[in-house]
Structures are given as C-alpha cells and as structure tokens.
Coordinates of C-alpha atoms and ligand atoms in Angstrom, one line a residue:
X149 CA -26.0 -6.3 44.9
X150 CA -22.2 -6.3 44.2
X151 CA -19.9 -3.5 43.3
X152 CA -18.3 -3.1 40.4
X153 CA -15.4 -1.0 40.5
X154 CA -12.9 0.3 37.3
X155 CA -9.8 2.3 38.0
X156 CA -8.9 3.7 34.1
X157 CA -11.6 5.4 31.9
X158 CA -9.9 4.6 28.8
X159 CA -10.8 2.4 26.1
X160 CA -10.6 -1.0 27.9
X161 CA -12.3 0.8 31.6
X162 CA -15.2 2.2 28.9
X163 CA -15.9 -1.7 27.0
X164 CA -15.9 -3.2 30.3
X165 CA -18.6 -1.4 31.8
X166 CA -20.7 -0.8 28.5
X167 CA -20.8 -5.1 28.3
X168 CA -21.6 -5.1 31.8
X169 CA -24.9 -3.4 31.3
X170 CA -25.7 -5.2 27.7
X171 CA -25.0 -8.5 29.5
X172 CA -27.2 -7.5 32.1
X173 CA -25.7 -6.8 35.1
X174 CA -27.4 -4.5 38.0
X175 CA -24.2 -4.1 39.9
X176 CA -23.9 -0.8 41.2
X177 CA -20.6 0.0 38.8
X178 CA -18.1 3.1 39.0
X179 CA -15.3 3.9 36.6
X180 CA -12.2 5.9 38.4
X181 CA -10.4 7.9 35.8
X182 CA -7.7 9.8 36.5
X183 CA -8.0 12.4 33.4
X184 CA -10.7 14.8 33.6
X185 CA -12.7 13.9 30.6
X186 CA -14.7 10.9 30.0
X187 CA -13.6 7.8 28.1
X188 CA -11.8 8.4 24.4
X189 CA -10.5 7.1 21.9
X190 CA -6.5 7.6 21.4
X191 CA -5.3 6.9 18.0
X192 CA -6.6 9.9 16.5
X193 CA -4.4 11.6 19.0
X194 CA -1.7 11.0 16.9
X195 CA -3.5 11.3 13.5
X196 CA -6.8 13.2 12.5
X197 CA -6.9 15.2 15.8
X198 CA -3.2 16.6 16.0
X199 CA -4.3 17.7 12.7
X200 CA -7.0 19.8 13.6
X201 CA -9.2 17.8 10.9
X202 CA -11.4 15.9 14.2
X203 CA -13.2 17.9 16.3
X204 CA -12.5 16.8 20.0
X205 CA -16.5 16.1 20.4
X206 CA -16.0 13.3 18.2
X207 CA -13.1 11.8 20.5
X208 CA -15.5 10.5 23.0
X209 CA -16.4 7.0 23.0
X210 CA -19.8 7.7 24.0
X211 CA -21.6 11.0 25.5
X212 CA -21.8 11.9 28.9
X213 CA -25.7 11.4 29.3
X214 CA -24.8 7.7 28.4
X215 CA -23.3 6.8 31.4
X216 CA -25.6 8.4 33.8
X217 CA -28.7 6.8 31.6
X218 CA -26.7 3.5 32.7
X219 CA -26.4 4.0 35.8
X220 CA -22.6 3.7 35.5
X221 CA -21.0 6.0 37.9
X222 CA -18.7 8.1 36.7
X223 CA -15.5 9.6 39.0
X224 CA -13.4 11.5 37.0
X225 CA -10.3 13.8 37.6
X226 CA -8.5 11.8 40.7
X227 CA -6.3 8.4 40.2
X228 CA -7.2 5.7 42.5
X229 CA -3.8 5.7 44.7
X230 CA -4.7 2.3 46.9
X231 CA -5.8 -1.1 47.0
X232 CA -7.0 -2.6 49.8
X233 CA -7.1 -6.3 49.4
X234 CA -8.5 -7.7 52.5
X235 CA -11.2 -4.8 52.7
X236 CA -11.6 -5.3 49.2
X237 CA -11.8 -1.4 49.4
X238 CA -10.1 1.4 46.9
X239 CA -8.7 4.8 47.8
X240 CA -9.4 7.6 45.7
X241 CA -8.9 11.4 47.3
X242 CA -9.6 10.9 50.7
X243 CA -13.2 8.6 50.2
X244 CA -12.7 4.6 50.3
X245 CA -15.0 2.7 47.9
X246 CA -15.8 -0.9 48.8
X247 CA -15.8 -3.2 46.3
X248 CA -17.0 -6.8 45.4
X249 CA -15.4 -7.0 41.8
X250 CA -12.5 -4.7 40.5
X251 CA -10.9 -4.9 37.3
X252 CA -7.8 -2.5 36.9
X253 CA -7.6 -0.8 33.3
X254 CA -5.3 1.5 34.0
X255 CA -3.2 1.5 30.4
X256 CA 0.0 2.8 30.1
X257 CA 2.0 5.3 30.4
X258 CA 4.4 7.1 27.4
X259 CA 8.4 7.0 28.3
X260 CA 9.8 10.3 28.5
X261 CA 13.4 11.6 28.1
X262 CA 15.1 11.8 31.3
X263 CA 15.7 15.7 32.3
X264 CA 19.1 15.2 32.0
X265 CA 19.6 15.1 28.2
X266 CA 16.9 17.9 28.2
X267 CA 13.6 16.2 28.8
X268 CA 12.2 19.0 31.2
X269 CA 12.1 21.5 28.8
X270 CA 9.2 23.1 27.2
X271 CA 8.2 22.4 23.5
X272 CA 9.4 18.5 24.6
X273 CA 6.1 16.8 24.4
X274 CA 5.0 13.0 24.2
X275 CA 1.5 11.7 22.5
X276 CA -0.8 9.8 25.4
X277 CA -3.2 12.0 26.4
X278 CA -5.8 14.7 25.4
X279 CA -4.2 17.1 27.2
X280 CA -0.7 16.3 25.7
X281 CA -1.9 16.9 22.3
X282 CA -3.2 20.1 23.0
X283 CA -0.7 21.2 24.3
X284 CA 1.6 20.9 21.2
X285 CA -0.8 21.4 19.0
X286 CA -0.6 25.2 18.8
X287 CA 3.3 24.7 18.2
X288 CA 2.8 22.7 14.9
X289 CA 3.0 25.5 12.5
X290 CA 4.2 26.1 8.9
X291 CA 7.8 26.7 8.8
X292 CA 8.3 25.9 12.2
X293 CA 11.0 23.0 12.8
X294 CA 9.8 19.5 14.7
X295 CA 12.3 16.8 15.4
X296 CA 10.6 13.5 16.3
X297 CA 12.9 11.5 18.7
X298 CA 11.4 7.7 17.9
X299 CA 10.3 6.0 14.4
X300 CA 7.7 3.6 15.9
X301 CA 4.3 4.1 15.1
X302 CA 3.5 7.1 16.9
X303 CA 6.6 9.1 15.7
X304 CA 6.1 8.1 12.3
X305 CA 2.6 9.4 12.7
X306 CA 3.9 12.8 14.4
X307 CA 5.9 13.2 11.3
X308 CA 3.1 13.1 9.1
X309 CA 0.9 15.0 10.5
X310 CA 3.9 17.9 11.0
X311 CA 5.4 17.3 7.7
X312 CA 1.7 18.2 6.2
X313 CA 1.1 21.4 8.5
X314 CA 4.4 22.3 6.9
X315 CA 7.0 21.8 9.1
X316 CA 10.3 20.7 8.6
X317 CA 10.6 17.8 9.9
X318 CA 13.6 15.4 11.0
X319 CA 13.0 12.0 12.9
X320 CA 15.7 10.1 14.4
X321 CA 15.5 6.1 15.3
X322 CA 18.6 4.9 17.4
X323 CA 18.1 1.4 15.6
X324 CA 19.1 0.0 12.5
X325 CA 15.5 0.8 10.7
X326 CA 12.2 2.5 11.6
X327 CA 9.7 0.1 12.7
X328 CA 12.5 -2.4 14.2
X329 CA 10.8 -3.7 17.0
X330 CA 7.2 -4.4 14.8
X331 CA 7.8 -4.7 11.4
X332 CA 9.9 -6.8 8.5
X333 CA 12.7 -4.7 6.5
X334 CA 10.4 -4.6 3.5
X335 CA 7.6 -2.1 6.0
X336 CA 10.3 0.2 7.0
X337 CA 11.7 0.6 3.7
X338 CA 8.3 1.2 2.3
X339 CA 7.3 3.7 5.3
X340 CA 10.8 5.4 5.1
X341 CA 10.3 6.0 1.3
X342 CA 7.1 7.6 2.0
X343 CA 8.3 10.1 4.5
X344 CA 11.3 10.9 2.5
X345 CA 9.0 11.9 0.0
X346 CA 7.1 14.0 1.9
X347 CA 10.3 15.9 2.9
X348 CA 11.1 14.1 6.1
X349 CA 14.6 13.4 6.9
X350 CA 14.8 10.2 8.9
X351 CA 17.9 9.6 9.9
X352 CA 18.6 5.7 11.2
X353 CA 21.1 4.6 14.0
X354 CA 21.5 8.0 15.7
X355 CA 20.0 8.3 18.8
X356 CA 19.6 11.6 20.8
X357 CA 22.7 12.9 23.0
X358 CA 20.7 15.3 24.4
X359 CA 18.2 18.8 23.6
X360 CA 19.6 22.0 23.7
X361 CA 18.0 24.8 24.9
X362 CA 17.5 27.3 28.4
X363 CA 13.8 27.3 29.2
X364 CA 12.2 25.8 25.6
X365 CA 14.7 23.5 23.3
X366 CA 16.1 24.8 20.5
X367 CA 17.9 22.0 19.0
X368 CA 19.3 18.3 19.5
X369 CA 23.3 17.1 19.4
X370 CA 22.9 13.5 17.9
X371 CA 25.2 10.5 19.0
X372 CA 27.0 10.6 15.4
X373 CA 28.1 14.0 16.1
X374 CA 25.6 16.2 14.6
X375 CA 23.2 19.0 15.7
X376 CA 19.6 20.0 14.7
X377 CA 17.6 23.0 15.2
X378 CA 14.4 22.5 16.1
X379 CA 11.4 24.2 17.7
X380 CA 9.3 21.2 18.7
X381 CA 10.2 18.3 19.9
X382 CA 8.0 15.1 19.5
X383 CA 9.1 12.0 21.8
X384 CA 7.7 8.5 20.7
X385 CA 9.8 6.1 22.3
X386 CA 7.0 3.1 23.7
X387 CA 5.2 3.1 26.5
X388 CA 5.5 1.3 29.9
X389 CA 2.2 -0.4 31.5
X390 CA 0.6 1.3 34.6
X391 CA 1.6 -1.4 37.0
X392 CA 2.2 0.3 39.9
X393 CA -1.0 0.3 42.0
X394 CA -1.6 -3.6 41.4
X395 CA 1.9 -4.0 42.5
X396 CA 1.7 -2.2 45.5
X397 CA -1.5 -4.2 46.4
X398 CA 0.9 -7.6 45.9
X399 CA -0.4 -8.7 42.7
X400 CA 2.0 -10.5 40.1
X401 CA 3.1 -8.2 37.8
X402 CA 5.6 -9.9 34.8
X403 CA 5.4 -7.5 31.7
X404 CA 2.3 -5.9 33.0
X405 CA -0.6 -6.6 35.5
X406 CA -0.1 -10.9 34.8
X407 CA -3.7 -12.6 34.5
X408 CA -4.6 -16.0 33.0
X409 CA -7.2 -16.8 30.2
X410 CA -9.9 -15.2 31.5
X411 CA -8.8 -12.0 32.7
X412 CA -8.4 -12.6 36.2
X413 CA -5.2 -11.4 38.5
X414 CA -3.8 -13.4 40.7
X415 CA -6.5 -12.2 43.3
X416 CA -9.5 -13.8 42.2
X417 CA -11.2 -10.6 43.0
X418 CA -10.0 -7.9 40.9
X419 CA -9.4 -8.6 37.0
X420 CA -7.0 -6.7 34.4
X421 CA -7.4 -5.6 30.8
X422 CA -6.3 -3.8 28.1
X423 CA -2.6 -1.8 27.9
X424 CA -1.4 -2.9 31.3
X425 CA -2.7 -6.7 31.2
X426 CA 0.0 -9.8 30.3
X427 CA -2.0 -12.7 29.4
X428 CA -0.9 -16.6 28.7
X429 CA 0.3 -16.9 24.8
X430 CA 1.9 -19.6 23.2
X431 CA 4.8 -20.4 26.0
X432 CA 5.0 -17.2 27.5
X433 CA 3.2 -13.7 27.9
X434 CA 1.6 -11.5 26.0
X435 CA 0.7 -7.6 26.4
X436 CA -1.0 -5.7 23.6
X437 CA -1.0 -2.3 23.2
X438 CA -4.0 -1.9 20.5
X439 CA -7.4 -1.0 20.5
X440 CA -8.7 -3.8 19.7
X441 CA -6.7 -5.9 22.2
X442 CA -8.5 -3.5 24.8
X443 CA -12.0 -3.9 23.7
X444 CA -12.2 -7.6 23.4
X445 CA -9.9 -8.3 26.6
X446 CA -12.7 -5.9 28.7
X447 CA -15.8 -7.7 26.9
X448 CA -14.2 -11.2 28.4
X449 CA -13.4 -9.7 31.2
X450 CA -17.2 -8.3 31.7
X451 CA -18.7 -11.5 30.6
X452 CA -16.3 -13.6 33.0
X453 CA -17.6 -11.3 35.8
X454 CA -21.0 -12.0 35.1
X455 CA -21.3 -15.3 33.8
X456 CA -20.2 -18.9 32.7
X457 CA -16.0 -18.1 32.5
X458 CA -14.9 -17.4 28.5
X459 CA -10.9 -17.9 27.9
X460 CA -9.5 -14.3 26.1
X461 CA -8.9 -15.6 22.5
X462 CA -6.5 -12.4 20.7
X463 CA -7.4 -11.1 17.2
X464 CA -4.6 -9.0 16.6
X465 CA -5.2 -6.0 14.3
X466 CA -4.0 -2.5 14.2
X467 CA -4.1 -0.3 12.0
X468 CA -2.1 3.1 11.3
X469 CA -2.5 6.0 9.1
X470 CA 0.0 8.1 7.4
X471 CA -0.6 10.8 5.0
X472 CA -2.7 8.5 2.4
X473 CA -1.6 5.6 3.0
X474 CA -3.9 3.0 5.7
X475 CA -1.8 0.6 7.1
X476 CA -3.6 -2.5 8.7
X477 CA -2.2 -5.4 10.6
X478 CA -3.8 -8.6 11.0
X479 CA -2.1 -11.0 13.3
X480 CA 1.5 -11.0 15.5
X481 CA 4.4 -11.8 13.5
X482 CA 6.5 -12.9 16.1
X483 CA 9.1 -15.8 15.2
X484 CA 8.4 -15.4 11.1
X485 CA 11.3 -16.3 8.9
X486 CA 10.1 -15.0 5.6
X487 CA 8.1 -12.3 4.1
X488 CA 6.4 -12.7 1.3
X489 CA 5.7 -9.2 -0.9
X490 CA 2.3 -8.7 -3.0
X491 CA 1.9 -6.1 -5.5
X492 CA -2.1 -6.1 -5.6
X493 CA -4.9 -3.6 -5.3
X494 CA -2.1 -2.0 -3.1
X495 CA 0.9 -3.9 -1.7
X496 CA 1.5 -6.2 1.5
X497 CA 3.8 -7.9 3.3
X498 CA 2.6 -11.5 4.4
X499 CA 4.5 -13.3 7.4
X500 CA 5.3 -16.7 7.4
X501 CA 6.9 -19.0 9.5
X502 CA 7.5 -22.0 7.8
X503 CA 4.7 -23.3 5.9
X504 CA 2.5 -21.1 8.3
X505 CA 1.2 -17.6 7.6
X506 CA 1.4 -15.0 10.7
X507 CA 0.6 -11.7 10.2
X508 CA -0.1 -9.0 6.7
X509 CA 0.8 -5.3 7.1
X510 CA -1.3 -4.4 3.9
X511 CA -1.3 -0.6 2.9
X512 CA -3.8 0.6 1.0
X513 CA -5.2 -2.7 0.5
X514 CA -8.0 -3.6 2.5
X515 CA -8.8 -7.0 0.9
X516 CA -5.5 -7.9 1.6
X517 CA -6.0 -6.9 5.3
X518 CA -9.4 -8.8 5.1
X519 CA -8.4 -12.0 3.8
X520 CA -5.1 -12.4 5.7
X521 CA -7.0 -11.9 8.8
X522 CA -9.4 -14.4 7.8
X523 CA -7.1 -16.7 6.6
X524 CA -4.9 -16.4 10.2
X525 CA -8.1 -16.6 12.3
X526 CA -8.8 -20.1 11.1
X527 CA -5.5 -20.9 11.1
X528 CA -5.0 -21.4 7.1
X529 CA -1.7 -20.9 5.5
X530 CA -1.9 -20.2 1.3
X531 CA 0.6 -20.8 -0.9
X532 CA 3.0 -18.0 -0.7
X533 CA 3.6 -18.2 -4.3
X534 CA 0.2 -17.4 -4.9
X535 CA -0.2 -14.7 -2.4
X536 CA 3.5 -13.5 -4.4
X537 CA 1.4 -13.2 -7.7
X538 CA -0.4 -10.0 -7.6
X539 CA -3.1 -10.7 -10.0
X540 CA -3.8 -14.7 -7.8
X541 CA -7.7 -14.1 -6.6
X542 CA -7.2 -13.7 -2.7
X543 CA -11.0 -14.2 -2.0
X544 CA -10.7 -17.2 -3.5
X545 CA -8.2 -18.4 -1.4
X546 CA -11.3 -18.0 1.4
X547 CA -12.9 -20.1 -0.1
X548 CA -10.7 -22.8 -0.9
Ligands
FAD704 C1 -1.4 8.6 20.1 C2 -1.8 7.2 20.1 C3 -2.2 6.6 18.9 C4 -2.6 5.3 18.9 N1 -3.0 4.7 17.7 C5 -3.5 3.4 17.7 C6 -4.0 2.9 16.5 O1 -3.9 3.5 15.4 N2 -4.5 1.6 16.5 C7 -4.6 0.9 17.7 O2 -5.1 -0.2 17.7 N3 -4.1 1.4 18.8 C8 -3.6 2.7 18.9 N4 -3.2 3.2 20.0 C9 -3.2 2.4 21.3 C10 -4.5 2.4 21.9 O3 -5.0 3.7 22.0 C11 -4.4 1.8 23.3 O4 -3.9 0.5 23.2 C12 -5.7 1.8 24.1 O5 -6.0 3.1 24.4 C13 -5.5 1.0 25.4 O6 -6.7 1.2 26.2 P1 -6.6 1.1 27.8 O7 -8.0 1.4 28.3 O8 -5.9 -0.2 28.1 O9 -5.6 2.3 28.2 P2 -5.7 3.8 28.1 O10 -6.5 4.2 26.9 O11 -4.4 4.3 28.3 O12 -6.6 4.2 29.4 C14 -6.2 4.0 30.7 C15 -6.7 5.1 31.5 O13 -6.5 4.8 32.9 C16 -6.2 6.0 33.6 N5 -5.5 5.6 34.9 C17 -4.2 5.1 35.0 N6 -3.9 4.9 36.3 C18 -5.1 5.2 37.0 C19 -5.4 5.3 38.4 N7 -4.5 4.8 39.3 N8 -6.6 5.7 38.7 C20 -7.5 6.1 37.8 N9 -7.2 6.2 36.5 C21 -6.0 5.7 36.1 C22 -5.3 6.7 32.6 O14 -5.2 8.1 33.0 C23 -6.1 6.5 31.3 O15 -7.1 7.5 31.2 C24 -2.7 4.5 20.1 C25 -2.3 5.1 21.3 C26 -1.9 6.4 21.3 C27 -1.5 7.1 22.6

C-alpha cells in the first residue's frame, strides 16, 4: 500500500484527497495543514463572513468526522518544513513521514506592507486566513474609519463589507484604475460607481507613503501629498505562491511550483495544485488563483495518481460579490482588444480578441455568465453585435 501525503489543507489539499477516496484508492493518505482548523473555504472570508452574516460552522468544506470516516489522516496545526527527495520522506515537528506520492498544495500567501512604511502595526491586517479575519472583525464598527490599501478584488470586497457595517471608508489603488491588473476600463468604471455610491472614496493613482501611528495606526500620508485618518487598515495588495518548500527540495519553481499537463513537478513523485501550481498554457505559464482552478487541478491531480494520466484542461470562472451586485467571470481575458458592453437582464462586459470571444464579467446577470461560459468552453465566438443588442436572445446563440 502507498502513501499519500498533502502538505496544505486548503481547498485544493481537501479536493485532492476527497477524489482519491471516490476514485478508489486505499492509500494510506495524510493531509499536513499548517492552520489549526480543518479544510475551508476562503472567499467568504472576504464577503459573507467578515460580515458576521455566515457562521464559521458553515466555513468548513466538510465535517471533521468525514475525514476520519475516510480514513484520511488528518495533521493539523504544524507546516511541513522539509522535503526529502531521495527518502521520499517529509518533515513535520520533529516526526519524518515516508511517502510514496506527495502532492504540495500549499497556496499562497497575502503580501504585506513592509514594517517600514508602518506594516507592523496593529489594526494593519490582510485577508488569507481564518484567523486574520477574526482578528479584524471586532474592529469593523459603525463610525469607525477603514482605509483599504489595494482595489483588487479583495479590497474592493473589504470596502463593501466595511462601507455596510458603517464605516467610513477610503480605498486607495496606486494604478491608473481599480481592477487594473484583471479587468477592462468598462468593470472598474462600473465597480468604482458602485462604491462611490455607497459612500466609498476610492481614490486612483495614489499609492501609500506610509501609516502613521505609535503602537496601532491612526492614519496614512498618501504619495500625492495627502493624509487620512483611519482606524483600520485593510491591505489587499495580491498574493505570492508558497514556493518555498518545493524550492528548497530543488524542484522548478517559474511563477509558482512549475508542473506540466498533468499535475506533476518536475519530480515525478510529488505533484502540485491549486494557488501555488504554474501549469503549461498557450506559450507560457499559467497560475490561477480561484476556487475553481483549485478543485479541478486537485481532481486531475488525484485521478493522475491513481489512474490512466488526464491532461488539466482550465475552466476559468470566478466570481465576486459586492454589496448586491454578483459578479461572475467565465474565461481569461488575457490579450483581448475589444470589449463589447450588454445592457441585458443585468449588464456585461464580453472580451474579444479579434473575431474570438474570451472572457464575460457579467453582474447581476447570470445567463450572461452561463452562456459566455458555454460559448468559450466550446470555443464559439457570436457576433458581437448581437451580444451588443440587449434584447438579442443569448440562449439562442447556444444553440446556434
Ligand atoms: C479573502 C479571499 C476571498 C476569495 N474569494 C474568492 C472568490 O470569490 N472566488 C474564487 O474563485 N476564489 C476566491 N479566493 C481565492 C481562493 O480562495 C483560492 O484560490 C483557493 O483557496 C486556493 O486553494 P489552495 O488550496 O490552493 O490554497 P489555500 O486555500 O491557500 O490553502 C493552502 C493551505 O496550505 C497551508 N500550507 C502552506 N504551506 C504549508 C506547509 N509547509 N505545511 C503545511 N501546510 C501548509 C496553508 O496554511 C493553507 O491552509 C479568495 C481568497 C481569499 C483569501
């Protein structure tokens, strides 16, 4: 009987080992998870939960008993801080574990400030983990001040949330436009109109100069000269892949823990998934940081380590909520030179490059979502002056 050993019980560590067990496998299997809970789900982290409309029961991908009833091993609390190659054996605490299979889904990690423009100081807090959320959570209060530092989605979510508790909220992007990095002009100015509306002040092309404060900040100087007061501050400025204990065992890292097709490292051993895996795409690489991404890169991943090999086919979607408004993304719209804007049962944005459609940020407008992400899947590409006429029948266009 082999050994199937996980360092990360996150969302990609938690679909690996549940496939496992529904493809079959009687591996002895063990999930290492460095945070002292069992496997959850994230994005409510930043949403529902902050809130305090989720209860943190419901956070868990599955319950305890589940894992034990599987025989899946669960070692919570301690990181795995070796890899042993040649032994094939990992090092958690002071205990070696031997393994015949090891797939590394260790995620990622969120980029703090530096302590020198103030990132050491309490009431400075990012959005990862469990334990990060409740630790600001009793600090979002009416009245109280929050500056979000980062209008990707994560800020933009912190802002919500904290401009609905009743705070006064300001957010500052150093780039041109929220959204830069993921979205067309025509998002951000749709996601910046919402927040101003809700009595955010996001304030583009000012970055942070530093926080102000002696033990807990108390406000921000801006790089365009300015200062706010704040008692909170929320830092979403991306995340950087947990790389470092598949580097230090000599496997390639490029933009994350590098594997081809099917999931494998470059140790035909030990396989990678979710947040802190690159895979082949298109010329290059590709690393995902979605739920989705993590589910179906584990499921190959589990299948590849019990049976025939299965290349990792991405389904992009993502999704993001902020106050009523449901944001979903089907596809990647890297290298589109057009957008094309539909006023339907809600209104999206549909990528194209060329003749070819890419992606669809659709809010509020799930048969938008739907049917671009049908559409992309089998690689169909409608007339963009039909998608352009909001009252064109998109299920049609399914079948057409
Ligand atoms: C606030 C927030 C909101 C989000 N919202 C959305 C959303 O709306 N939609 C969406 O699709 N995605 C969203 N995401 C992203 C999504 O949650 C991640 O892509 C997903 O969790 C990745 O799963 P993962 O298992 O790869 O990594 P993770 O969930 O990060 O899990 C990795 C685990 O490995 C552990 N670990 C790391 N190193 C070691 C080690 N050496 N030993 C043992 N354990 C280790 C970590 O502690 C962690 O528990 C959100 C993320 C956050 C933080």
């Amino acid at each position: 009987m082999g050994h199937v050993i996980v360092v990360g019980g996150g969302q990609a560590g938690a679909s690996c080992v549940a496939k496992l067990r529904q493809l079959g496998s009687t591996d002895e299997i063990t999930v290492i998870g460095a945070e002292a809970v069992p496997p959850y789900q994230r994005p409510p982290l930043s949403k529902s939960y902050l809130l305090g409309e989720m209860e943190r029961e419901r956070l868990f991908l599955r319950p305890e008993q589940y894992y034990a009833d599987q025989g899946i091993t669960l070692l919570l609390g301690e990181a795995a801080s070796h890899i042993d190659r040649s032994a094939q054996t990992v090092t958690v605490g002071d205990r070696q574990l031997t393994y015949t299979t090891l797939v590394l889904a260790t995620g990622s990690s969120a980029r703090r400030l530096p302590d020198s423009v103030g990132g050491g100081l309490s009431n400075v807090h990012v959005v990862r983990d469990l334990g990060d959320v409740d630790a600001m959570a009793p600090a979002c209060l009416p009245g109280k001040r929050a500056l979000i530092v980062g209008g990707g989605y994560i800020g933009l979510e912190a802002a919500a949330v904290a401009a609905k508790v009743g705070m006064k909220v300001t957010l500052v992007e150093m780039a041109d436009r929220i959204l830069q990095r993921v979205a067309a002009p025509e998002t951000s100015d749709y996601f910046r109109a919402i927040h101003r509306a809700n009595g955010v002040s996001i304030r583009e092309g000012i970055g942070l100069s530093g926080l102000v404060g002696n033990r807990a900040v108390t406000g921000a100087n801006l790089t365009d000269g300015s200062h706010v007061e704040c008692d909170l501050v929320i830092v979403g400025i991306g995340i950087s892949p947990n790389v470092d204990l598949a580097r230090q065992a000599g496997l390639t890292v490029d933009n994350g823990i590098a594997t081809d097709v099917y999931g494998t490292t470059s140790d035909p051993n030990i396989y990678a998934a979710g947040d802190c895996a690159s895979f082949p795409w298109q010329k290059g690489r590709m690393r995902l940081e979605s739920v989705q991404n993590a589910i179906d890169q584990a499921e190959t991943v589990a299948a590849n380590i019990i049976g025939p090999r299965l290349p990792y086919v991405p389904k992009p979607w993502f999704w993001s909520d902020q106050y009523d408004i449901k944001l979903q993304i089907a596809g990647l719209n890297t290298g589109y030179d057009r957008v094309v804007v539909r006023e339907g049962d809600g209104r999206s944005h549909w990528y194209y490059a060329g003749p070819t459609l890419l992606a669809v940020d659709a809010m509020n407008d799930p048969r938008a979502y739907m049917v671009g992400k049908r559409l992309i899947e089998a690689n169909r590409s409608p007339d963009p002056a039909e998608i352009a006429d909001g009252k064109s029948d998109l299920r049609a266009m399914l079948k057409a």
